[in-house]
Coordinates of C-alpha atoms in Angstrom, one line a residue:
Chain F
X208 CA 0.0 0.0 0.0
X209 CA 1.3 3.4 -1.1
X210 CA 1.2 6.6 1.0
X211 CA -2.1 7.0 -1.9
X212 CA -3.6 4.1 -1.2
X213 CA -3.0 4.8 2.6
X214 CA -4.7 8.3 1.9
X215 CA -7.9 6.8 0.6
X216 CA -8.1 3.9 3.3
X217 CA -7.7 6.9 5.9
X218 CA -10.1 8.8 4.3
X219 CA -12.8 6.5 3.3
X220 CA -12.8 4.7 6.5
X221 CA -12.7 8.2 8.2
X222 CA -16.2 8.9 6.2
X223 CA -17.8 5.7 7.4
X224 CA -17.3 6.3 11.2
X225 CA -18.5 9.6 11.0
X226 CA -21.5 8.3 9.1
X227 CA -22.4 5.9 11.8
X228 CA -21.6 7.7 15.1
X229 CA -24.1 10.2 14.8
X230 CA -26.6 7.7 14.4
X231 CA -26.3 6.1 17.6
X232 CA -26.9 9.1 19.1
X233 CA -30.2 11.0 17.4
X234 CA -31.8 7.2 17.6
X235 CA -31.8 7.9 21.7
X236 CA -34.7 8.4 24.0
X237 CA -33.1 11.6 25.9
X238 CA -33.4 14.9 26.7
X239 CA -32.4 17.2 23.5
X240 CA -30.0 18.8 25.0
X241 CA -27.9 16.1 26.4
X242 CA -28.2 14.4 22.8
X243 CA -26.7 17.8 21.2
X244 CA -24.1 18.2 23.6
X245 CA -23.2 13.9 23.2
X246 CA -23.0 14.7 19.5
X247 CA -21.0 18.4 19.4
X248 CA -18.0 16.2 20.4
X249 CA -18.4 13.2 18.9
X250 CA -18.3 15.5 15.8
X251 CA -15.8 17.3 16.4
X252 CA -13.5 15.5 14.5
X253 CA -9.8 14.5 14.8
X254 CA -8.2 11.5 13.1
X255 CA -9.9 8.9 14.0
X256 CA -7.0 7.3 14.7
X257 CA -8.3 4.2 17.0
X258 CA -11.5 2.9 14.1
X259 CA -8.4 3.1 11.9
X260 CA -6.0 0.6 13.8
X261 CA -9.2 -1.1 14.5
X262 CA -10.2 -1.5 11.0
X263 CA -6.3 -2.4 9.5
X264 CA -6.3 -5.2 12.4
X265 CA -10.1 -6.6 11.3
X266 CA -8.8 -6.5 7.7
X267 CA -5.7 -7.7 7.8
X268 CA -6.9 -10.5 9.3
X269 CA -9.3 -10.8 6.1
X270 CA -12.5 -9.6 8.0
X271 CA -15.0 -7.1 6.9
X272 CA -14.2 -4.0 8.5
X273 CA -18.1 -3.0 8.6
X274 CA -18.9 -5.9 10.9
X275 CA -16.5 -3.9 13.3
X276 CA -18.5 -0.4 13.2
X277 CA -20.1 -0.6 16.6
X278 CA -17.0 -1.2 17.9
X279 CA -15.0 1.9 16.6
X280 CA -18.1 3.7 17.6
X281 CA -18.1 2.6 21.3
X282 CA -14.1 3.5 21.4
X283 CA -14.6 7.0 19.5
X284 CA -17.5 7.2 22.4
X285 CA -14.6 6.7 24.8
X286 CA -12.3 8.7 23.6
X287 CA -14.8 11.4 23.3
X288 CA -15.8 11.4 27.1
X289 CA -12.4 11.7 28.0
X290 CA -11.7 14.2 26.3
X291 CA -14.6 16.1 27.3
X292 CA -13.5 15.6 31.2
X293 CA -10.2 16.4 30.8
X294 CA -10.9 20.0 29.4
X295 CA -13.2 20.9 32.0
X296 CA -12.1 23.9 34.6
X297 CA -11.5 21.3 37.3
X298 CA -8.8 19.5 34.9
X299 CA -7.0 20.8 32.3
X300 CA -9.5 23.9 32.0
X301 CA -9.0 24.2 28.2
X302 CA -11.4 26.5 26.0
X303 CA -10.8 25.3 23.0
X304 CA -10.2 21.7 21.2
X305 CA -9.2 20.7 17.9
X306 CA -10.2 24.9 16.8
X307 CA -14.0 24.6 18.3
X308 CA -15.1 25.6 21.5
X309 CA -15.0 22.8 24.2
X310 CA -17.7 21.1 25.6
X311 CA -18.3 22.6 28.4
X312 CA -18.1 26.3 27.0
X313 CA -20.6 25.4 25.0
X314 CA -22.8 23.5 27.0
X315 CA -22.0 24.4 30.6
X316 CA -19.9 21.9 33.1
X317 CA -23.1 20.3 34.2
X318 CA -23.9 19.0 31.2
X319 CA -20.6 18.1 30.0
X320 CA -19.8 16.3 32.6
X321 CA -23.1 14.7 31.8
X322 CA -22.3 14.0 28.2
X323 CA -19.3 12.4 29.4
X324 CA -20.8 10.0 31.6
X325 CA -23.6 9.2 29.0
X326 CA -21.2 8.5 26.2
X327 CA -18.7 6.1 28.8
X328 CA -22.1 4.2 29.6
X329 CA -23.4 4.2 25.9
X330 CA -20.1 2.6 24.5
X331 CA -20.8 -0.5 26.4
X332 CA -24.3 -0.5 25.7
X333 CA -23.5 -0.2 22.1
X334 CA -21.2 -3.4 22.1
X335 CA -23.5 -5.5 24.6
X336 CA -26.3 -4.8 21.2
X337 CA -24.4 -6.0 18.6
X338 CA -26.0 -8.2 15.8
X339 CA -25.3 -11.9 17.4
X340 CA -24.4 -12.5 13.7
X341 CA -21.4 -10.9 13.7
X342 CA -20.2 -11.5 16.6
X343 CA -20.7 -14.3 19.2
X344 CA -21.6 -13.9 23.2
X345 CA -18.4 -14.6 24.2
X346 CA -16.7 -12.4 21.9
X347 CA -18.5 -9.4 23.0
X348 CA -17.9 -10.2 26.8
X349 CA -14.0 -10.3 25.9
X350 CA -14.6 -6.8 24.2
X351 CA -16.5 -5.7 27.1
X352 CA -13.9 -7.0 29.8
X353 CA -10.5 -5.3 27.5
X354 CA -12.6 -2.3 27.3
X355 CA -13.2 -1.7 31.1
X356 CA -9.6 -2.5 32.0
X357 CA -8.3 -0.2 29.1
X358 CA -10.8 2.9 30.4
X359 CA -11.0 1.9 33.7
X360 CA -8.9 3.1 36.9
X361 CA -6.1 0.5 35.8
X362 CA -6.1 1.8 32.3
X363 CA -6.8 5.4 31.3
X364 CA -8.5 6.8 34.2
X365 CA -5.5 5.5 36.4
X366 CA -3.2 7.1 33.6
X367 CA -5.0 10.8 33.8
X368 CA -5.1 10.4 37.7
X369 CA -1.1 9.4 37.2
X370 CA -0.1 12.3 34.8
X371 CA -2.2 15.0 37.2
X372 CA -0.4 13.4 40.4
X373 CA 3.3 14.0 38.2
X374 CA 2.4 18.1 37.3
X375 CA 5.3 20.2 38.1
X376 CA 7.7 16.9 39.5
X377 CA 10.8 15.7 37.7
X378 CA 9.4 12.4 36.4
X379 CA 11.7 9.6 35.4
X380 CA 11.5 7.8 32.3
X381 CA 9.5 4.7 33.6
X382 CA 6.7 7.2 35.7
X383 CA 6.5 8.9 32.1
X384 CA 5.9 5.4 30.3
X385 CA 3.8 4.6 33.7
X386 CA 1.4 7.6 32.9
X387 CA 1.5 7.4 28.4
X388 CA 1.3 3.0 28.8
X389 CA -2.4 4.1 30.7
X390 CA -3.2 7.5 29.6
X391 CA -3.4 7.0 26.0
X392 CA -1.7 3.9 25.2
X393 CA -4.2 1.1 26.6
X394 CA -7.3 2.8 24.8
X395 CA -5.0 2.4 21.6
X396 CA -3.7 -0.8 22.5
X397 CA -7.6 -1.6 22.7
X398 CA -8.1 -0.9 19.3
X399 CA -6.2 -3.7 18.1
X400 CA -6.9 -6.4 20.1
X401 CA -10.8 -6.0 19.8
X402 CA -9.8 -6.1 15.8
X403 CA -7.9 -9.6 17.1
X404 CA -11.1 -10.3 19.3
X405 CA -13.6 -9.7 16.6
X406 CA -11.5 -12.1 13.7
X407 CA -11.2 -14.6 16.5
X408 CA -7.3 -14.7 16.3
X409 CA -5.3 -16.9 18.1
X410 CA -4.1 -16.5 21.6
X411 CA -0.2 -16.2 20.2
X412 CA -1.5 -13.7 17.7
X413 CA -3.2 -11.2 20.7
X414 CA -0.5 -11.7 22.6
X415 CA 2.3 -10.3 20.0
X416 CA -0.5 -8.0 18.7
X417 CA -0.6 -6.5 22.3
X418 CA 3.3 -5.8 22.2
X419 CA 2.9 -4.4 19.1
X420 CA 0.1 -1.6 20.4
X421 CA 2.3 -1.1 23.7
X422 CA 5.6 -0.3 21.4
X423 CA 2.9 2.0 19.0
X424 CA 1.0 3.5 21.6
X425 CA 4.5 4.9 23.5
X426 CA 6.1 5.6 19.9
X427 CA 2.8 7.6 19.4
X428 CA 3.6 9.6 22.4
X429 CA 6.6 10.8 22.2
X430 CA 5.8 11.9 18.3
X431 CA 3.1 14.5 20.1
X432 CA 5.8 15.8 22.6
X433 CA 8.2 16.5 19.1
X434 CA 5.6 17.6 17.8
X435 CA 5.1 20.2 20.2
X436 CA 8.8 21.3 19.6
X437 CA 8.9 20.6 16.3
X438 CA 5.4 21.0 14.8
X439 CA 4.1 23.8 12.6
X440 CA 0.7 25.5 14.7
X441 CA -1.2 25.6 11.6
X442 CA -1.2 22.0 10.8
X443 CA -1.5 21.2 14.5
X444 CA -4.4 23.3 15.0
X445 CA -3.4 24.4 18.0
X446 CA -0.3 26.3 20.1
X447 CA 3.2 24.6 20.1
X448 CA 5.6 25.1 23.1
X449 CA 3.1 24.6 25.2
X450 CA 4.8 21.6 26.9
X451 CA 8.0 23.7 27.9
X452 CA 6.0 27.1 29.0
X453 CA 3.8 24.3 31.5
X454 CA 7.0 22.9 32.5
X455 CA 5.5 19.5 31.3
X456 CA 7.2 16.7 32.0
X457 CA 8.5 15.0 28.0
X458 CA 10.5 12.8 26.4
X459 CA 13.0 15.5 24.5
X460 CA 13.5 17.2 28.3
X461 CA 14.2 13.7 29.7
X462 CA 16.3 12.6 26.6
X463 CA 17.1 15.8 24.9
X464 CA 15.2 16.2 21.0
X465 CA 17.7 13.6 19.3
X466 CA 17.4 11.0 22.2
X467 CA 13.8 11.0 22.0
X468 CA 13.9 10.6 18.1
X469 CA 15.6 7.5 18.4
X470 CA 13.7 6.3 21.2
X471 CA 10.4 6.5 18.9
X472 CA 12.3 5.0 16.1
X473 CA 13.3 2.6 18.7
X474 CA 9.8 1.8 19.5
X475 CA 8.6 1.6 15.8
X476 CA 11.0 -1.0 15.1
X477 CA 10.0 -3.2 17.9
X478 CA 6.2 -3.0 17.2
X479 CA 7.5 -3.7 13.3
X480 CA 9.5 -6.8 15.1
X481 CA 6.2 -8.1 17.1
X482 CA 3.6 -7.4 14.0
X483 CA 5.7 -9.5 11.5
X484 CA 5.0 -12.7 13.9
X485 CA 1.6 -12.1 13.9
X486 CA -0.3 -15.3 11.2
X487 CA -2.0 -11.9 9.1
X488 CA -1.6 -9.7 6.4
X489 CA 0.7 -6.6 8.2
X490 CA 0.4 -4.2 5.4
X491 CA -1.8 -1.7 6.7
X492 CA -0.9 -1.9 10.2
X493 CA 2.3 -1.0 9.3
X494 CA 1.4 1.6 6.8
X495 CA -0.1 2.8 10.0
X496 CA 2.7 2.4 12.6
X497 CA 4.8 4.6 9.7
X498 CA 1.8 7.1 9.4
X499 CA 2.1 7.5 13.0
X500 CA 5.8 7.9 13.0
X501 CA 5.9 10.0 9.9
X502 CA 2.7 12.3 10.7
X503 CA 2.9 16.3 10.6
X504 CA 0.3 16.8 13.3
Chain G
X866 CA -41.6 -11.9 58.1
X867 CA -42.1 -9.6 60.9
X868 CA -40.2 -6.4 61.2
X869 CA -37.9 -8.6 63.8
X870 CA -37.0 -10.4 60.5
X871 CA -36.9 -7.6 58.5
X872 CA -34.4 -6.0 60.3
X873 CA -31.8 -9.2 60.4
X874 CA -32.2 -9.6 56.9
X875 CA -31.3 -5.7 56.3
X876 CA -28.5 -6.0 58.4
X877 CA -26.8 -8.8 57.7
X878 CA -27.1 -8.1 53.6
X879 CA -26.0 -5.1 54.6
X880 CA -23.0 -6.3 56.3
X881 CA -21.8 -8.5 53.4
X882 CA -22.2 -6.1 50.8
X883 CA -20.2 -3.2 52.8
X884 CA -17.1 -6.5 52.6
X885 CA -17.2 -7.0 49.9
X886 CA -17.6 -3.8 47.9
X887 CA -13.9 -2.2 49.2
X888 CA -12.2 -5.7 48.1
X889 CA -12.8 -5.0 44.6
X890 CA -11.2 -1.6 45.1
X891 CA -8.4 -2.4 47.2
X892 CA -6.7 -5.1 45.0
X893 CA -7.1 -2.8 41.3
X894 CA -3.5 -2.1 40.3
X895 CA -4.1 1.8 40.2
X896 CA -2.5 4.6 42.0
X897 CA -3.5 4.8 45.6
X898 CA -5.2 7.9 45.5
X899 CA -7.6 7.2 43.1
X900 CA -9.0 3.8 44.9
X901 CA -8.9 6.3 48.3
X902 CA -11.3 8.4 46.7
X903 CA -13.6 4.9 45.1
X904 CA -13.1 3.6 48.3
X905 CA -14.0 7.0 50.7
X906 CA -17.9 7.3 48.8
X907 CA -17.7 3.6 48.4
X908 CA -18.0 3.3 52.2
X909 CA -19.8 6.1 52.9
X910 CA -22.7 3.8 54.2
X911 CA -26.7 4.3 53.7
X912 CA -29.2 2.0 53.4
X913 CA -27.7 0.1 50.6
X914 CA -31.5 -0.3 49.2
X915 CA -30.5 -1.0 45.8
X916 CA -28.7 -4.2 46.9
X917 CA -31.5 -5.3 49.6
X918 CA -33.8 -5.5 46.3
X919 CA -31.5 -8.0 44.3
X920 CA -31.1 -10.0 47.0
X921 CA -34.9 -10.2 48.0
X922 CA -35.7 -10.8 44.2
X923 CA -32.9 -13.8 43.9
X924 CA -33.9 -14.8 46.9
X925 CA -37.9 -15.0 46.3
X926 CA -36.9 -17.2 43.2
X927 CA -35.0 -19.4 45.6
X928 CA -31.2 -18.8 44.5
X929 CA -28.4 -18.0 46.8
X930 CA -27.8 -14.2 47.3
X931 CA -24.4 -14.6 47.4
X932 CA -24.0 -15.4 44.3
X933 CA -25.4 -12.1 43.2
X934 CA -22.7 -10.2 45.3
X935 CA -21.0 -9.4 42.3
X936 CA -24.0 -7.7 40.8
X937 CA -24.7 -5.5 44.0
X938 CA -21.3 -4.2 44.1
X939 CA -21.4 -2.9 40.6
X940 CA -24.9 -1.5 41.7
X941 CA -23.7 0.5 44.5
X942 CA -20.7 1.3 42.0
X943 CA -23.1 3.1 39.8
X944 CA -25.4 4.7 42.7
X945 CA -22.2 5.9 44.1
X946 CA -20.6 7.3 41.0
X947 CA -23.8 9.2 40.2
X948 CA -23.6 10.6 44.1
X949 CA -19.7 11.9 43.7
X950 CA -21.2 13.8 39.7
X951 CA -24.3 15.0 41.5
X952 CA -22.5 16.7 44.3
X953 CA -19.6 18.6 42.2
X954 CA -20.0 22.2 42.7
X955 CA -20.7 22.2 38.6
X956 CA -23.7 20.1 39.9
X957 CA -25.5 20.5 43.3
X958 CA -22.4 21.5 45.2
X959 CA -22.9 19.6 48.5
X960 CA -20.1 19.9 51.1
X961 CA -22.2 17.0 52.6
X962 CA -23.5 13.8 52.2
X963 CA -24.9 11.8 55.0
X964 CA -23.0 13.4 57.5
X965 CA -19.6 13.3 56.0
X966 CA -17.8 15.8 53.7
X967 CA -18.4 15.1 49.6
X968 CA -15.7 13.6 48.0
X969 CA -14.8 16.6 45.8
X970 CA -14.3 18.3 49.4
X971 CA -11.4 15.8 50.7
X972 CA -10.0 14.8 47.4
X973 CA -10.6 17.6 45.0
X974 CA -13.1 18.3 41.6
X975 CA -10.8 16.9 39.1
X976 CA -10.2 13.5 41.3
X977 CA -13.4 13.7 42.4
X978 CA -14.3 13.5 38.3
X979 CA -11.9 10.6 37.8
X980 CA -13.2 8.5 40.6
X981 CA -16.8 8.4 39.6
X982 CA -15.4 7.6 36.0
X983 CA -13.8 5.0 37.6
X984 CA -16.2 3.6 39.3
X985 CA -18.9 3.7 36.7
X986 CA -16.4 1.8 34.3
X987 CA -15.2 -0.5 36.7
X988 CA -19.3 -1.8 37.7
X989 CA -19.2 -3.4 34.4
X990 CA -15.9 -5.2 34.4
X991 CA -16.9 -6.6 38.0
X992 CA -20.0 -8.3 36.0
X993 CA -18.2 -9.5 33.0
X994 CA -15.7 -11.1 35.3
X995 CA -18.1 -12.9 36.8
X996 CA -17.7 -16.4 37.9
X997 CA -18.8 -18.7 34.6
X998 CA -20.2 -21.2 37.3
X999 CA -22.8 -19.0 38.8
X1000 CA -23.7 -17.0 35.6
X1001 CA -23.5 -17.8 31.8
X1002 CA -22.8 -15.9 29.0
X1003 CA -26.2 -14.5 28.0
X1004 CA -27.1 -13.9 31.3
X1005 CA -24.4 -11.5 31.5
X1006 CA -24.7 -9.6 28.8
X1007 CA -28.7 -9.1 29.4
X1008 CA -27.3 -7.7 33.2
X1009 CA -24.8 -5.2 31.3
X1010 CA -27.4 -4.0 28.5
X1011 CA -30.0 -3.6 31.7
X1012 CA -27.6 -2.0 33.2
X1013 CA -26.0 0.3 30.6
X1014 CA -29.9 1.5 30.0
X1015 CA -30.7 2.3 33.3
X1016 CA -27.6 4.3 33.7
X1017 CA -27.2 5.7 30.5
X1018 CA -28.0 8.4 28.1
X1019 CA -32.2 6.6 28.4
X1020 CA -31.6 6.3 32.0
X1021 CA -30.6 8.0 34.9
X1022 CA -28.0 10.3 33.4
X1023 CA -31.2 11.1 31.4
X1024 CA -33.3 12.1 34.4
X1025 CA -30.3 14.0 35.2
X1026 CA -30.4 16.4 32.8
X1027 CA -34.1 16.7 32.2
X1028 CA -34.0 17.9 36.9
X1029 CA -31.4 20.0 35.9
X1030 CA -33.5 21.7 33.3
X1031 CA -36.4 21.5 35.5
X1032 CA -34.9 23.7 38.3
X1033 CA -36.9 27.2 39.3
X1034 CA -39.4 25.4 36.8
X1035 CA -43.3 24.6 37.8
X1036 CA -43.7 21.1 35.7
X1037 CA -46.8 19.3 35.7
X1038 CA -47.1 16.0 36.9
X1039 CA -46.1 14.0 33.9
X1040 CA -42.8 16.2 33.5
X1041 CA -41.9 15.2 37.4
X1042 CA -42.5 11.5 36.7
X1043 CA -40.3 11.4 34.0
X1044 CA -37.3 12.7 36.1
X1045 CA -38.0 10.3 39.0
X1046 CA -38.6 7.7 36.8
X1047 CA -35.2 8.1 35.0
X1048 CA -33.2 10.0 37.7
X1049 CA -33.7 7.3 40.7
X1050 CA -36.0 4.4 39.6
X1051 CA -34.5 3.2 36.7
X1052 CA -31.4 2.1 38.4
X1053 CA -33.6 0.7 41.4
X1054 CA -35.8 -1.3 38.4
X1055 CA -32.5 -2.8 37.2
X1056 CA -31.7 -4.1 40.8
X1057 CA -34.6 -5.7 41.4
X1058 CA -34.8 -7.1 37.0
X1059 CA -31.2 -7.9 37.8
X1060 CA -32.1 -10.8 40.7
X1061 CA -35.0 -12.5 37.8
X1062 CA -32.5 -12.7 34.8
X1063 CA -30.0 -14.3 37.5
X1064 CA -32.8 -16.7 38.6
X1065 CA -33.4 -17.1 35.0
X1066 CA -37.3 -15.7 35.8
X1067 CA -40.0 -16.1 32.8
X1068 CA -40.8 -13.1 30.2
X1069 CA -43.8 -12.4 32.0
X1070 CA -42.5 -12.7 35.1
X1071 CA -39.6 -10.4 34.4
X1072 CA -42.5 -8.2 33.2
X1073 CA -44.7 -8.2 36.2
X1074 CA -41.4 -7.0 38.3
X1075 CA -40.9 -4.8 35.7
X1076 CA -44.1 -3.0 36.6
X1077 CA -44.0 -3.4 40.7
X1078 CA -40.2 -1.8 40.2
X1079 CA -41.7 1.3 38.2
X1080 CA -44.2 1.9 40.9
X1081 CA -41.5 1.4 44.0
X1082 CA -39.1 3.8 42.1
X1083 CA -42.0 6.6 42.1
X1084 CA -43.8 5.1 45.6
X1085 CA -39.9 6.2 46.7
X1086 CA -39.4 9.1 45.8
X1087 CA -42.5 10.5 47.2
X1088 CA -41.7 8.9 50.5
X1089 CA -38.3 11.0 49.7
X1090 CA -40.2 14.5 49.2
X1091 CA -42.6 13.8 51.9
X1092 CA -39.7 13.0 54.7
X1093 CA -38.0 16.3 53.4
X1094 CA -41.8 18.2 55.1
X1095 CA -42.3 15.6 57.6
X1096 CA -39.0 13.9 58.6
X1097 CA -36.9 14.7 61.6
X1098 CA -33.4 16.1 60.4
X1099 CA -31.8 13.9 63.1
X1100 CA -32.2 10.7 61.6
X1101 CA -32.2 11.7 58.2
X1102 CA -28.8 13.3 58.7
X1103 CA -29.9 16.5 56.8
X1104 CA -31.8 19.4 56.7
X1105 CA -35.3 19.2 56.1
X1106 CA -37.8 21.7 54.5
X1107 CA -34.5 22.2 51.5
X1108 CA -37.3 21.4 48.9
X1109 CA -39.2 24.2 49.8
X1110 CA -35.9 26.6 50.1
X1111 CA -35.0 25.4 46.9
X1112 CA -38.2 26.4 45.0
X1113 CA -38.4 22.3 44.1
X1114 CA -40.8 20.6 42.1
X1115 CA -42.3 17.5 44.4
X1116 CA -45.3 16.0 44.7
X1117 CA -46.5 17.3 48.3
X1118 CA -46.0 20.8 45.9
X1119 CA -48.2 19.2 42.6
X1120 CA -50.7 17.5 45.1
X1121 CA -50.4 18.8 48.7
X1122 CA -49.4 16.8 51.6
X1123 CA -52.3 14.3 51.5
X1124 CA -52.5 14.3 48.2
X1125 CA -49.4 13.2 47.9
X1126 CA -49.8 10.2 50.8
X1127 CA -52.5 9.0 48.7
X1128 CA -50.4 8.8 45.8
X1129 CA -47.9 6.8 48.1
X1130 CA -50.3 4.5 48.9
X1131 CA -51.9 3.8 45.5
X1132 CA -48.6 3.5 43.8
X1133 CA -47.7 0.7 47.0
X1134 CA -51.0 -0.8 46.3
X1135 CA -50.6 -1.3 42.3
X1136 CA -46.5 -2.3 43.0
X1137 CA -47.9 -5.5 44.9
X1138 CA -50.3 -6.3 42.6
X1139 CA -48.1 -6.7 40.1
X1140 CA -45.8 -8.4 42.4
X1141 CA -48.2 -11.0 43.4
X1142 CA -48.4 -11.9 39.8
X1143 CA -45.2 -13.2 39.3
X1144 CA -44.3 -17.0 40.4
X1145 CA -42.3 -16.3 43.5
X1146 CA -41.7 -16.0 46.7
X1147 CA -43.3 -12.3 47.4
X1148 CA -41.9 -12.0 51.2
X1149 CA -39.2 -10.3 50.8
X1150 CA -39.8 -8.0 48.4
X1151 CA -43.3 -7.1 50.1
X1152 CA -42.0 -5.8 53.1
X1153 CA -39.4 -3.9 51.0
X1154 CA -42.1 -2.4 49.4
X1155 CA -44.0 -1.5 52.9
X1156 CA -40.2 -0.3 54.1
X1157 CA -40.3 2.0 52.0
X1158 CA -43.1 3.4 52.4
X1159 CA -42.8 3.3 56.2
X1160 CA -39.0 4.6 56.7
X1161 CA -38.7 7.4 58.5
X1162 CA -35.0 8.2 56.4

């Protein structure tokens, strides 16, 4: 797969989630306002980074990636609430996300908090539902049971309670793996073994599948912290620096800029190392893991 | 059983919930102040009513309430999460609860924000894990799409949002049963549908408790607003009369005081007719039913 044929799978994958998520929502019996406020994030963009590792895994195990829709819904729905709580004033008390307004200034902090815990509890709902055709009962109880632990308070709410706990400390390298691994790696790491889950891989296939994610997800890191030093605000959409003027805690402060380049090319090459002994077709996870190397913003 | 009875079996439930709930907390691999705060509103006591009703269900099919212990933890999970939102200062702002300071107040909003995220997402891994030899498959999956409705978006974050938009607000009758209905009852219907699809109860039964649930919930919450004029602040542990401060829409308010006893009584009166419907043991759950229309907190 070229970096063209990357482009359209990004892009016409990208079209299909965005299709679908919104549905889930206006299809609720709720107040109005809570559904407007659910959907004003959930449509607020971004990458869609996580359907997309979901989808490469379903597919490169030669599943249909539609069959895996509810899924990358309920983990956008995830990754969506989280977001939503960490902006508020009692967190990270940010105004503005991705160029739009954030939830809460928009909505109030009552209800956003509300829309966050209504998409957390949806996301599970939506899995629990899915057609039994697709997917058997124990499948979706293995999807259920990753997805707690990855969200949960050993996974990204212990992460977020970890990085606020290491604000204005010296952290060492493993507390700063500690707090990336559950912060924003195990929802990532998620996304590729429910693709696993899903095409029923084998247990020697998860397993190297789950070093893989753990090598991506930390790779994916540190590219945001370069990113910051490196980036170009236009294409990132939003200030750069702003790591250094919070006296944040990074890889290029704990390993200087050129030491944390080679520790993410480091990291790429032992996800490569795991993928490649995975029984699949690796193209378009590893189109990925290069996309998230390689990536401008 | 008399009320001699009644009181043992309150008790001791009462006692093995409040052992088992900070076990599940107290072995998660997640930094320590996060499971102090789950653990500080976990055991912040109360009546633990929402438990009592599984148990009496299971029980009046004839199974062993212990086995359901999982279920009531991630019950109380849920009721306790929704406690820690409510009380935020972007909510109600309540320094107290029952006596003891909110759990924003000793560990901060933003932990305070974590913790109930925790907790909700944690409530569902605790069933999923579930023992395989006391529950199967589809029985767990109906408990966590019960569950993720009751809590949800269509559930009590639902009735959330619709009080919220109700406050300094006259709403007719209708408009007040649709809060209490979602806010409080729907997570006190899935407590009690909970015990039948553990004891594998018939459609119709699961139906009939269906219907006695949805008049407990409201039969409940007009016991609540009627304590609030008529109870004694000393053994409900907080102010009464905060309805009437607080320019709330109850049903004393809709209906006046009698009024709104009659209403108590007729929604008691329809809940056991539909209770004595379904094949069961009704003991238990009757003189829940007259306990809660009797408390005095």
């Amino acid at each position: 797969m070229n970096s063209l044929t990357l482009e359209v799978f990004l892009e016409e994958r990208k079209a299909q989630i965005e299709t679908k998520l919104p549905e889930y929502v206006t299809t609720l019996n709720a107040p109005s306002i809570l559904k407007e406020a659910m959907l004003y994030s959930l449509q607020a963009g971004g990458k869609r980074l996580r359907p997309m590792l979901l989808f490469a895994t379903v597919e490169g195990f030669g599943g249909n990636y539609q069959h895996s829709l509810p899924v990358a819904s309920a983990i956008e729905m995830i990754h969506t609430y989280s977001l939503i709580h960490d902006d508020l004033p009692a967190m990270d008390n940010d105004d503005f996300r991705r160029g739009k307004l954030t939830n809460h200034k928009v909505f109030g902090d009552a209800t956003a908090i509300l829309a966050g815990d209504a998409l957390l509890t949806y996301a599970f709902e939506v899995i629990v539902k899915m057609d039994e055709a697709m997917i058997d009962p124990h499948q979706k109880l293995r999807l259920v049971a990753e997805l707690t632990r990855a969200s949960g308070p050993e996974g990204m709410v212990g992460g977020q309670v970890a990085d606020m706990e290491g604000e204005n400390k010296s952290l060492s390298l493993s507390q700063l793996e500690f707090i990336h691994h559950h912060k924003t790696g195990d929802l990532l790491s998620f996304s590729i073994i429910a693709g696993a889950i899903i095409a029923k891989a084998s247990n020697n296939d998860v397993d190297n599948l789950r070093s893989f994610a753990k090598h991506l997800g930390l790779a994916f890191q540190i590219k945001d912290d370069i990113l910051d030093i490196e980036g170009s605000q236009d294409t990132l959409g939003k200030p750069v620096g702003s790591d250094i003027t919070n006296e944040k805690s990074t890889y290029p402060k704990l390993l200087g800029l050129d030491g944390a380049k080679k520790k993410l090319d480091d990291h790429i090459s032992k996800a490569k190392e795991y993928l490649y002994n995975v029984n699949m077709d690796h193209e378009k996870l590893e189109m990925l893991a290069d996309y998230i190397m390689n990536r401008d913003r």
